[in-house]
Every structure is written in C-alpha cells, then in structure tokens.
Short mmCIF file of C-alpha atoms in Angstrom, two decimals:
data_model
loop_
_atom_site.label_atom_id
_atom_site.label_comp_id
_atom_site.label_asym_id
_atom_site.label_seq_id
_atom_site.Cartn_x
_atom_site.Cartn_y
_atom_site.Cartn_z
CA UNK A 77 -5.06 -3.61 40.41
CA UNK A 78 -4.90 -6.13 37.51
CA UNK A 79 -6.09 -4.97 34.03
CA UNK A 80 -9.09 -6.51 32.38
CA UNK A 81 -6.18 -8.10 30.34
CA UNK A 82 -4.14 -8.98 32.62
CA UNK A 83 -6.95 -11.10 33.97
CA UNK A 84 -8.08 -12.43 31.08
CA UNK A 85 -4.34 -13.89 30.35
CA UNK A 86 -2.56 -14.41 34.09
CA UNK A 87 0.39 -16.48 32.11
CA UNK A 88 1.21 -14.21 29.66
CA UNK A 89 4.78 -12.89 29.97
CA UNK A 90 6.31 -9.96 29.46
CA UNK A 91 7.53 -10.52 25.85
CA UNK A 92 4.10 -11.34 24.64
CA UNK A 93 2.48 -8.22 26.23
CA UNK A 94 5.59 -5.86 25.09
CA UNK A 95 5.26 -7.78 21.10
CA UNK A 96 1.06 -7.19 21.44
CA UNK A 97 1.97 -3.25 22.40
CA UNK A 98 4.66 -3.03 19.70
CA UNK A 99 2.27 -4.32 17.18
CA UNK A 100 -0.30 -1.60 18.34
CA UNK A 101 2.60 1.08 18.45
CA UNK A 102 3.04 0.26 15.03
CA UNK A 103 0.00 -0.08 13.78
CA UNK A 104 -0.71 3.40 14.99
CA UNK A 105 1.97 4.81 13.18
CA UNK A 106 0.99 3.07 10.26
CA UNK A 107 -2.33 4.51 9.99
CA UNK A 108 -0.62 8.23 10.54
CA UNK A 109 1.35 7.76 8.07
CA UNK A 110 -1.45 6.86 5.51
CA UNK A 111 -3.27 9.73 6.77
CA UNK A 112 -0.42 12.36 5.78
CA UNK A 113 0.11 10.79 2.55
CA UNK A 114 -3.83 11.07 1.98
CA UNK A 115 -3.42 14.69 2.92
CA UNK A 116 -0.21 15.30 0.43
CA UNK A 117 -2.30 13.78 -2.13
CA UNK A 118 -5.27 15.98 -1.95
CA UNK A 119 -2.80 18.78 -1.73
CA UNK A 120 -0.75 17.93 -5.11
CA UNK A 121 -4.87 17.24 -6.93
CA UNK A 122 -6.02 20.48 -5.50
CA UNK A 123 -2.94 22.35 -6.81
CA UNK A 124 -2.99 20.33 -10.14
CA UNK A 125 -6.68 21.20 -10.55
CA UNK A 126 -6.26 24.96 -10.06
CA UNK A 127 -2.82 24.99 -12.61
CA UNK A 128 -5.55 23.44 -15.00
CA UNK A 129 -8.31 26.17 -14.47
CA UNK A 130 -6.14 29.05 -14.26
CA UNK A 131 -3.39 27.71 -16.91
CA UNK A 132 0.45 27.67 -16.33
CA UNK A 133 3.67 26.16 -16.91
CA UNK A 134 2.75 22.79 -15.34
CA UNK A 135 1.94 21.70 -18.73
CA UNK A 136 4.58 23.15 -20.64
CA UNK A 137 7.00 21.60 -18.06
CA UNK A 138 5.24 18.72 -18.47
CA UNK A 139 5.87 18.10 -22.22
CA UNK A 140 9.26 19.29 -21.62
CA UNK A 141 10.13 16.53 -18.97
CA UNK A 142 8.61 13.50 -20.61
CA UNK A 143 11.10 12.98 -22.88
CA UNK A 144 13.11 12.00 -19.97
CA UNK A 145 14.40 15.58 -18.49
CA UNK A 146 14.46 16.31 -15.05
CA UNK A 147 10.88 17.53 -13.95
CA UNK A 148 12.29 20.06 -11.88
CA UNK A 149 14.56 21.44 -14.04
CA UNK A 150 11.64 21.46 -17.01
CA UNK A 151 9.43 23.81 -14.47
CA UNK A 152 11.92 25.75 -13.29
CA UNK A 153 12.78 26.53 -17.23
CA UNK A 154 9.15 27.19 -17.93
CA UNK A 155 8.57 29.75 -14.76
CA UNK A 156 12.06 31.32 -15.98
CA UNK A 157 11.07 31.38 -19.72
CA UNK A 158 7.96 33.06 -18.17
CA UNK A 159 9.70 36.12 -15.86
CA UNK A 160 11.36 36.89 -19.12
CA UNK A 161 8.31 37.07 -20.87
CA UNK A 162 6.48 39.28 -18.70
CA UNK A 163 10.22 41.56 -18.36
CA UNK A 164 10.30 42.05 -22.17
CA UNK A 165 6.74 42.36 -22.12
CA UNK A 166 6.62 45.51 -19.88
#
C-alpha cells in the first residue's frame, strides 16, 4: 500500500524522497542538539548562581584568568590555595 505521499507525488524518485528524509534526519538532530546545549547552559547558570550565593573561588579564579591565564589553571590554583588554607587552618 502506497503512502499518503507516495500518492500525492507518483513521479518522485528515489533521490528526492531519500534528500526530503535526510533533510528531516537532520533536522532532527539539529533540534537535539540545541536541546542539550539548552540543558548545559542551565546547568553552568545554576552552578554559577549557587558559587555566587554561597561564595567561592569562581571569582577569585576569575580575576586571576582575565589577564589572559588559563581558566583552568586559575581555579585549580584557587581550590589549591584553598585546601591549604583550611590544612594550616586546622
């Protein structure tokens, strides 16, 4: 049995109907992706927002890597600079 389609188009080829369910296919995983990165993104301003409310070295890492240092190696300075703290500390 013929698809409502398939009816609609009787001389479309096969190229045309694999291109229409490639652009579909893709379109799909288009709109995935943009969910996920929506997700990451409410992830990273949830995270951000509690590092703001409960203080930490997001800031100080912060300051640190704007002058053009390696984020990552500014924050993993700060949370180091910070375990030595709280050794001497005790």
């Amino acid at each position: 049995m013929a698809t409502k389609e398939e009816q609609k188009a009787p001389g479309t080829s096969g190229f045309d109907k694999l291109r229409e369910e490639a652009v579909h296919y893709l379109g799909a995983q288009v709109e995935h992706l943009v969910d996920k990165a929506g997700e990451k993104v409410s992830d990273l301003t949830g995270r951000l927002g509690e590092v703001v409310e409960n203080g930490g070295a997001l800031p100080k890492s912060g300051a640190r890597a704007l002058p053009g240092g390696s984020p990552a190696k500014a924050f993993l300075g700060e949370k180091a600079k910070s375990v030595k703290d709280n050794v001497v500390d005790k």
